PDB file of C-alpha atoms in Angstrom:
ATOM      1  CA  MET A   1      -0.159   0.096  -0.069  1.00 40.00           C
ATOM      2  CA  SER A   2       2.809   2.525   0.854  1.00 43.00           C
ATOM      3  CA  GLU A   3       4.244   2.448  -2.551  1.00 45.00           C
ATOM      4  CA  ARG A   4       1.058   3.842  -4.084  1.00 61.00           C
ATOM      5  CA  LEU A   5       1.310   7.028  -1.898  1.00 79.00           C
ATOM      6  CA  TYR A   6       4.470   8.413  -3.556  1.00 92.00           C
ATOM      7  CA  THR A   7       3.939   8.951  -7.230  1.00 94.00           C
ATOM      8  CA  VAL A   8       4.200  12.082  -9.654  1.00 95.00           C
ATOM      9  CA  ASP A   9       0.392  12.638  -9.407  1.00 95.00           C
ATOM     10  CA  THR A  10      -0.019  12.315  -5.462  1.00 95.00           C
ATOM     11  CA  VAL A  11       3.228  14.181  -4.358  1.00 96.00           C
ATOM     12  CA  GLY A  12       5.011  15.620  -7.463  1.00 96.00           C
ATOM     13  CA  ASP A  13       3.715  19.110  -6.906  1.00 96.00           C
ATOM     14  CA  GLN A  14       4.449  18.991  -3.103  1.00 97.00           C
ATOM     15  CA  ILE A  15       8.142  18.011  -4.152  1.00 97.00           C
ATOM     16  CA  ALA A  16       8.321  20.635  -6.987  1.00 97.00           C
ATOM     17  CA  ASP A  17       7.175  23.666  -4.681  1.00 97.00           C
ATOM     18  CA  PHE A  18       9.874  22.556  -1.954  1.00 97.00           C
ATOM     19  CA  LEU A  19      12.585  21.979  -4.380  1.00 97.00           C
ATOM     20  CA  ASP A  20      11.951  25.355  -6.492  1.00 96.00           C
ATOM     21  CA  ALA A  21      12.142  27.294  -3.055  1.00 96.00           C
ATOM     22  CA  VAL A  22      15.182  25.649  -1.934  1.00 96.00           C
ATOM     23  CA  LEU A  23      17.095  25.699  -5.358  1.00 94.00           C
ATOM     24  CA  ASP A  24      16.256  29.589  -5.706  1.00 94.00           C
ATOM     25  CA  ALA A  25      17.487  30.261  -2.326  1.00 95.00           C
ATOM     26  CA  MET A  26      20.665  28.399  -3.154  1.00 94.00           C
ATOM     27  CA  ASP A  27      20.942  30.409  -6.323  1.00 93.00           C
ATOM     28  CA  LEU A  28      21.915  27.269  -8.289  1.00 92.00           C
ATOM     29  CA  ASP A  29      21.712  26.632 -12.110  1.00 93.00           C
ATOM     30  CA  VAL A  30      19.979  23.105 -11.589  1.00 94.00           C
ATOM     31  CA  GLU A  31      16.876  21.562 -13.099  1.00 96.00           C
ATOM     32  CA  TYR A  32      15.289  18.480 -12.213  1.00 97.00           C
ATOM     33  CA  GLU A  33      12.810  15.736 -13.331  1.00 97.00           C
ATOM     34  CA  ILE A  34      10.277  13.930 -11.216  1.00 97.00           C
ATOM     35  CA  LEU A  35       9.729  10.523 -12.372  1.00 97.00           C
ATOM     36  CA  ASP A  36       7.657   7.593 -11.395  1.00 96.00           C
ATOM     37  CA  GLY A  37      10.303   4.688 -10.522  1.00 93.00           C
ATOM     38  CA  PRO A  38       9.336   2.480 -13.439  1.00 92.00           C
ATOM     39  CA  ASP A  39      10.087   5.197 -15.805  1.00 93.00           C
ATOM     40  CA  ALA A  40      13.399   6.526 -14.102  1.00 94.00           C
ATOM     41  CA  GLY A  41      15.542   3.302 -14.816  1.00 91.00           C
ATOM     42  CA  ASP A  42      16.489  -0.052 -13.414  1.00 93.00           C
ATOM     43  CA  TYR A  43      17.262   0.914  -9.882  1.00 94.00           C
ATOM     44  CA  PHE A  44      18.016  -2.248  -7.718  1.00 93.00           C
ATOM     45  CA  GLU A  45      16.292  -0.623  -4.694  1.00 91.00           C
ATOM     46  CA  LYS A  46      12.966  -0.269  -6.952  1.00 92.00           C
ATOM     47  CA  PRO A  47      11.993   3.247  -5.621  1.00 94.00           C
ATOM     48  CA  SER A  48       8.484   4.403  -6.329  1.00 95.00           C
ATOM     49  CA  LEU A  49       9.654   7.827  -7.197  1.00 96.00           C
ATOM     50  CA  VAL A  50      12.894   9.328  -8.671  1.00 97.00           C
ATOM     51  CA  VAL A  51      13.971  12.847  -8.725  1.00 98.00           C
ATOM     52  CA  LYS A  52      16.837  13.401 -11.459  1.00 97.00           C
ATOM     53  CA  PHE A  53      18.829  16.455 -11.482  1.00 97.00           C
ATOM     54  CA  SER A  54      20.857  18.151 -14.124  1.00 96.00           C
ATOM     55  CA  GLY A  55      22.498  21.649 -15.129  1.00 95.00           C
ATOM     56  CA  ASN A  56      25.668  23.707 -14.986  1.00 95.00           C
ATOM     57  CA  ASP A  57      25.835  23.741 -11.117  1.00 95.00           C
ATOM     58  CA  LEU A  58      25.275  20.082 -10.575  1.00 95.00           C
ATOM     59  CA  HIS A  59      28.717  19.561  -9.069  1.00 94.00           C
ATOM     60  CA  TYR A  60      27.636  21.561  -6.045  1.00 95.00           C
ATOM     61  CA  LEU A  61      25.048  18.793  -5.485  1.00 95.00           C
ATOM     62  CA  THR A  62      27.380  15.791  -6.118  1.00 93.00           C
ATOM     63  CA  ASN A  63      30.542  16.812  -4.279  1.00 92.00           C
ATOM     64  CA  ASN A  64      31.783  15.139  -1.253  1.00 89.00           C
ATOM     65  CA  LYS A  65      29.857  11.751  -1.954  1.00 84.00           C
ATOM     66  CA  ALA A  66      26.800  13.799  -3.083  1.00 90.00           C
ATOM     67  CA  GLU A  67      26.399  15.254   0.437  1.00 92.00           C
ATOM     68  CA  VAL A  68      23.973  18.005  -0.714  1.00 95.00           C
ATOM     69  CA  LEU A  69      22.010  15.739  -2.984  1.00 96.00           C
ATOM     70  CA  LEU A  70      21.355  13.266  -0.094  1.00 94.00           C
ATOM     71  CA  ALA A  71      20.521  16.182   2.251  1.00 95.00           C
ATOM     72  CA  LEU A  72      17.761  17.430  -0.131  1.00 97.00           C
ATOM     73  CA  GLU A  73      16.533  13.866  -0.357  1.00 97.00           C
ATOM     74  CA  GLN A  74      16.349  13.608   3.389  1.00 96.00           C
ATOM     75  CA  LEU A  75      14.617  17.067   3.755  1.00 97.00           C
ATOM     76  CA  THR A  76      11.946  16.022   1.158  1.00 97.00           C
ATOM     77  CA  GLN A  77      11.180  12.868   2.927  1.00 96.00           C
ATOM     78  CA  GLU A  78      10.689  15.210   6.083  1.00 96.00           C
ATOM     79  CA  VAL A  79       8.427  17.591   4.111  1.00 96.00           C
ATOM     80  CA  LEU A  80       6.364  14.409   2.914  1.00 96.00           C
ATOM     81  CA  ARG A  81       6.240  13.031   6.600  1.00 95.00           C
ATOM     82  CA  MET A  82       7.563   9.865   5.253  1.00 95.00           C
ATOM     83  CA  ALA A  83       8.074   7.116   7.925  1.00 94.00           C
ATOM     84  CA  PRO A  84      11.704   5.781   8.081  1.00 91.00           C
ATOM     85  CA  ASP A  85      10.823   2.521   6.667  1.00 90.00           C
ATOM     86  CA  GLU A  86       9.368   4.475   3.631  1.00 93.00           C
ATOM     87  CA  HIS A  87      12.389   6.400   2.831  1.00 92.00           C
ATOM     88  CA  ALA A  88      13.739   3.957   0.170  1.00 92.00           C
ATOM     89  CA  LEU A  89      10.677   4.735  -1.895  1.00 95.00           C
ATOM     90  CA  ILE A  90      12.158   8.079  -2.967  1.00 96.00           C
ATOM     91  CA  CYS A  91      15.562   8.547  -4.691  1.00 97.00           C
ATOM     92  CA  PHE A  92      17.338  11.646  -5.677  1.00 97.00           C
ATOM     93  CA  ASP A  93      19.860  11.229  -8.418  1.00 97.00           C
ATOM     94  CA  ALA A  94      22.401  12.947 -10.627  1.00 96.00           C
ATOM     95  CA  ASN A  95      24.179  11.923 -13.826  1.00 92.00           C
ATOM     96  CA  ASP A  96      22.855   8.334 -12.888  1.00 93.00           C
ATOM     97  CA  THR A  97      25.217   8.258  -9.897  1.00 92.00           C
ATOM     98  CA  ARG A  98      22.956   6.546  -7.360  1.00 94.00           C
ATOM     99  CA  LEU A  99      21.702   4.125 -10.162  1.00 95.00           C
ATOM    100  CA  LEU A 100      25.423   3.200 -10.792  1.00 95.00           C
ATOM    101  CA  ARG A 101      26.102   2.975  -6.928  1.00 94.00           C
ATOM    102  CA  GLN A 102      23.221   0.658  -6.331  1.00 95.00           C
ATOM    103  CA  GLU A 103      24.495  -1.722  -9.139  1.00 96.00           C
ATOM    104  CA  GLU A 104      28.017  -1.434  -7.688  1.00 96.00           C
ATOM    105  CA  LEU A 105      26.942  -2.476  -4.485  1.00 97.00           C
ATOM    106  CA  ARG A 106      24.775  -5.363  -5.775  1.00 97.00           C
ATOM    107  CA  LEU A 107      27.747  -6.710  -7.664  1.00 97.00           C
ATOM    108  CA  SER A 108      29.983  -6.334  -4.593  1.00 98.00           C
ATOM    109  CA  ALA A 109      27.644  -8.317  -2.546  1.00 98.00           C
ATOM    110  CA  LEU A 110      27.478 -11.114  -4.804  1.00 98.00           C
ATOM    111  CA  THR A 111      31.260 -11.181  -5.016  1.00 98.00           C
ATOM    112  CA  VAL A 112      31.457 -11.304  -1.236  1.00 98.00           C
ATOM    113  CA  ALA A 113      28.763 -14.047  -1.151  1.00 98.00           C
ATOM    114  CA  ASP A 114      30.964 -16.236  -3.345  1.00 98.00           C
ATOM    115  CA  GLN A 115      34.157 -15.369  -1.157  1.00 98.00           C
ATOM    116  CA  VAL A 116      32.483 -16.373   1.977  1.00 98.00           C
ATOM    117  CA  ARG A 117      30.932 -19.650   0.609  1.00 97.00           C
ATOM    118  CA  GLU A 118      34.457 -20.680  -0.591  1.00 97.00           C
ATOM    119  CA  THR A 119      36.384 -19.658   2.460  1.00 97.00           C
ATOM    120  CA  LYS A 120      33.797 -20.201   5.179  1.00 97.00           C
ATOM    121  CA  THR A 121      35.131 -17.062   6.692  1.00 97.00           C
ATOM    122  CA  PRO A 122      32.987 -13.830   7.477  1.00 97.00           C
ATOM    123  CA  TYR A 123      33.603 -10.690   5.479  1.00 97.00           C
ATOM    124  CA  ARG A 124      33.272  -7.060   6.827  1.00 97.00           C
ATOM    125  CA  PHE A 125      32.333  -4.354   4.292  1.00 97.00           C
ATOM    126  CA  ASN A 126      33.470  -0.721   4.719  1.00 95.00           C
ATOM    127  CA  PRO A 127      31.192   1.627   6.660  1.00 94.00           C
ATOM    128  CA  MET A 128      28.308   2.532   4.729  1.00 94.00           C
ATOM    129  CA  ASN A 129      25.396   4.776   5.451  1.00 90.00           C
ATOM    130  CA  SER A 130      21.880   3.023   6.402  1.00 90.00           C
ATOM    131  CA  ARG A 131      20.553   2.975   2.762  1.00 91.00           C
ATOM    132  CA  GLU A 132      23.723   1.487   1.305  1.00 95.00           C
ATOM    133  CA  ARG A 133      23.699  -1.329   3.896  1.00 96.00           C
ATOM    134  CA  ARG A 134      20.071  -1.862   3.150  1.00 95.00           C
ATOM    135  CA  LEU A 135      21.225  -2.656  -0.286  1.00 96.00           C
ATOM    136  CA  ILE A 136      23.712  -5.142   0.519  1.00 97.00           C
ATOM    137  CA  HIS A 137      21.085  -6.874   2.856  1.00 97.00           C
ATOM    138  CA  LEU A 138      18.673  -6.886   0.005  1.00 96.00           C
ATOM    139  CA  ALA A 139      21.016  -8.390  -2.484  1.00 97.00           C
ATOM    140  CA  LEU A 140      21.874 -11.304   0.054  1.00 97.00           C
ATOM    141  CA  ARG A 141      18.392 -11.970   1.548  1.00 95.00           C
ATOM    142  CA  ASP A 142      17.490 -15.020  -0.645  1.00 95.00           C
ATOM    143  CA  MET A 143      20.578 -16.748  -0.097  1.00 97.00           C
ATOM    144  CA  THR A 144      19.887 -19.479   2.524  1.00 96.00           C
ATOM    145  CA  ASP A 145      23.535 -20.543   2.967  1.00 97.00           C
ATOM    146  CA  LEU A 146      24.471 -17.064   4.085  1.00 97.00           C
ATOM    147  CA  ARG A 147      23.309 -14.315   6.415  1.00 97.00           C
ATOM    148  CA  SER A 148      24.128 -10.590   6.723  1.00 97.00           C
ATOM    149  CA  GLU A 149      24.028  -8.258   9.757  1.00 96.00           C
ATOM    150  CA  SER A 150      24.949  -4.815  10.660  1.00 96.00           C
ATOM    151  CA  SER A 151      27.720  -4.110  13.161  1.00 94.00           C
ATOM    152  CA  GLY A 152      29.666  -1.169  14.621  1.00 93.00           C
ATOM    153  CA  ALA A 153      28.210   2.127  15.518  1.00 91.00           C
ATOM    154  CA  GLY A 154      27.766   5.628  14.194  1.00 90.00           C
ATOM    155  CA  PRO A 155      29.827   6.380  11.160  1.00 90.00           C
ATOM    156  CA  TYR A 156      31.665   2.955  11.465  1.00 93.00           C
ATOM    157  CA  ARG A 157      28.549   0.991  11.022  1.00 94.00           C
ATOM    158  CA  HIS A 158      29.081  -1.582   8.377  1.00 96.00           C
ATOM    159  CA  VAL A 159      27.701  -4.933   7.157  1.00 97.00           C
ATOM    160  CA  VAL A 160      29.329  -8.363   7.869  1.00 97.00           C
ATOM    161  CA  VAL A 161      28.505 -11.442   5.837  1.00 98.00           C
ATOM    162  CA  TYR A 162      28.592 -14.960   7.594  1.00 98.00           C
ATOM    163  CA  PRO A 163      28.083 -18.487   6.667  1.00 97.00           C
ATOM    164  CA  ALA A 164      24.657 -19.454   7.892  1.00 96.00           C
ATOM    165  CA  GLY A 165      24.705 -20.673  11.262  1.00 92.00           C
ATOM    166  CA  MET A 166      28.005 -19.120  12.192  1.00 95.00           C
ATOM    167  CA  PRO A 167      27.787 -16.960  15.460  1.00 94.00           C
ATOM    168  CA  SER A 168      28.235 -13.228  15.389  1.00 93.00           C
ATOM    169  CA  LEU A 169      31.874 -11.807  15.664  1.00 90.00           C
ATOM    170  CA  PRO A 170      32.597  -9.338  18.473  1.00 90.00           C
ATOM    171  CA  GLU A 171      32.099  -5.943  17.757  1.00 84.00           C
ATOM    172  CA  PRO A 172      35.286  -4.271  16.483  1.00 79.00           C
ATOM    173  CA  PRO A 173      37.112  -1.706  18.591  1.00 81.00           C
ATOM    174  CA  MET A 174      36.228   1.817  18.053  1.00 77.00           C
ATOM    175  CA  PRO A 175      38.875   3.831  16.453  1.00 76.00           C
ATOM    176  CA  PRO A 176      40.518   6.427  18.824  1.00 78.00           C
ATOM    177  CA  GLU A 177      39.106   9.938  18.577  1.00 73.00           C
ATOM    178  CA  PRO A 178      41.688  12.396  17.183  1.00 72.00           C
ATOM    179  CA  PRO A 179      43.206  14.632  19.650  1.00 76.00           C
ATOM    180  CA  ARG A 180      41.509  18.127  19.951  1.00 76.00           C
ATOM    181  CA  ARG A 181      43.275  21.113  18.925  1.00 73.00           C
ATOM    182  CA  PRO A 182      43.425  23.687  21.740  1.00 70.00           C
ATOM    183  CA  SER A 183      41.648  26.815  20.999  1.00 62.00           C
ATOM    184  CA  PRO A 184      43.628  29.947  20.619  1.00 60.00           C
ATOM    185  CA  SER A 185      43.914  32.144  23.531  1.00 56.00           C
ATOM    186  CA  SER A 186      41.867  35.561  23.433  1.00 49.00           C
ATOM    187  CA  GLY A 187      43.375  38.668  24.174  1.00 50.00           C
ATOM    188  CA  PRO A 188      42.096  41.066  26.873  1.00 49.00           C
ATOM    189  CA  SER A 189      39.755  42.942  24.533  1.00 46.00           C
ATOM    190  CA  ASP A 190      38.147  39.729  23.483  1.00 46.00           C
ATOM    191  CA  ARG A 191      37.544  38.506  26.934  1.00 41.00           C
ATOM    192  CA  ARG A 192      35.841  41.770  27.836  1.00 44.00           C
ATOM    193  CA  GLY A 193      33.442  42.155  24.739  1.00 43.00           C
ATOM    194  CA  ARG A 194      33.780  44.244  21.712  1.00 41.00           C
ATOM    195  CA  ARG A 195      34.768  47.863  22.861  1.00 39.00           C
ATOM    196  CA  ASP A 196      32.848  49.463  19.972  1.00 45.00           C
ATOM    197  CA  GLY A 197      29.671  47.932  20.954  1.00 43.00           C
ATOM    198  CA  GLY A 198      29.108  46.950  17.075  1.00 42.00           C
ATOM    199  CA  HIS A 199      28.077  43.795  15.741  1.00 39.00           C
ATOM    200  CA  ARG A 200      30.407  41.057  14.223  1.00 39.00           C
ATOM    201  CA  GLY A 201      30.676  40.700  10.477  1.00 39.00           C
ATOM    202  CA  ARG A 202      28.486  43.684   9.540  1.00 40.00           C
ATOM    203  CA  ASP A 203      29.623  47.440   9.160  1.00 42.00           C
ATOM    204  CA  ASP A 204      27.039  48.756   6.967  1.00 43.00           C
ATOM    205  CA  GLY A 205      24.071  48.597   9.244  1.00 40.00           C
ATOM    206  CA  GLY A 206      22.066  46.646   6.834  1.00 38.00           C
ATOM    207  CA  SER A 207      20.836  43.119   6.766  1.00 33.00           C
ATOM    208  CA  ARG A 208      23.058  40.143   5.295  1.00 30.00           C
ATOM    209  CA  GLY A 209      22.258  39.273   1.737  1.00 33.00           C
ATOM    210  CA  ARG A 210      23.858  36.843  -0.996  1.00 30.00           C
ATOM    211  CA  GLY A 211      25.581  39.934  -2.487  1.00 32.00           C
ATOM    212  CA  ARG A 212      25.048  38.459  -6.029  1.00 32.00           C
ATOM    213  CA  GLY A 213      21.932  40.285  -7.009  1.00 35.00           C
ATOM    214  CA  GLY A 214      19.265  37.702  -6.291  1.00 34.00           C
ATOM    215  CA  PRO A 215      18.136  34.696  -8.313  1.00 35.00           C
ATOM    216  CA  ARG A 216      19.201  34.233 -11.867  1.00 32.00           C
ATOM    217  CA  GLY A 217      15.813  34.569 -13.130  1.00 33.00           C
ATOM    218  CA  ARG A 218      14.656  30.783 -13.688  1.00 36.00           C
ATOM    219  CA  GLY A 219      11.055  30.569 -13.284  1.00 36.00           C
ATOM    220  CA  ARG A 220       9.380  27.764 -11.841  1.00 38.00           C
ATOM    221  CA  GLY A 221       8.357  26.475 -15.320  1.00 39.00           C
ATOM    222  CA  ASP A 222      11.857  26.321 -16.239  1.00 48.00           C
ATOM    223  CA  ARG A 223      13.059  24.408 -13.079  1.00 58.00           C
ATOM    224  CA  ARG A 224      10.668  21.530 -12.877  1.00 59.00           C
ATOM    225  CA  ASP A 225       9.738  18.909 -15.348  1.00 64.00           C
ATOM    226  CA  ARG A 226       7.241  16.241 -14.396  1.00 57.00           C
ATOM    227  CA  HIS A 227       6.498  13.129 -16.194  1.00 58.00           C
TER     228      HIS A 227
END
C-alpha cells in the first residue's frame, strides 16, 4: 500500500514546490525531473519515485559523495512526513550516480557471497550509510547458505556477511578519537567584549544578503519537469 502513496500524481507538486524554493534560495543553475520509479531506470532498490537533477551547477550537489543531494532527499522525506521504513521509496539522483552505485553494491555483495562460501570466513564491508547497508542486505536476502548483519556504531557501522549458522563476531574496537586542537587564547579585549559595541561581521548597518543580485531569473516552469 505504501508504494502507491508516492507517485508523480500524488506528491509531485509538493516536491516541486519545496525544491523550487530551496534551489532558488541556493541560487543554483540546476533543473530536475520527477519520475515514477518504473520510468526512471532499472534501480535495484525499486523506488516509487525518482528525482533526477541536471544543469551547470550540478557539481555543487554531487561533491563530497553527493552530500548536498542526499541532504535534499532527506529534507524532502521530512516535508512529505515519510516514515523511516518508507525512505527507500524516494531516490534523488544526478548523472545516474545513485543508479550506478546501487549496481556496484549489488555486484559487490554477490562477489563477497562467493568468497564467504568458498572460505567459510566472515567478510566485513567498509562503513556505509543505512541506505547502502540496506542494499547489501537486499542483495543477499534470498541466499539461504549465508546471512548478513549490521555491526559497529555511528559512522563506523557496516555490514558483515557470515556463513549461515556461524555466530556473530565481537564488535570491532572503535577507532580512537583524534586529539582536539587547543583553542587559541583570546586577548584582553576579546575577553571583555567588543569595545565598540558593534555587531560582528557587518559594518554597513544593513541585513546580510547573498551579495550577488538575487536569483538568476529561472522561473518555476523552467525548473521542474514532471512526467
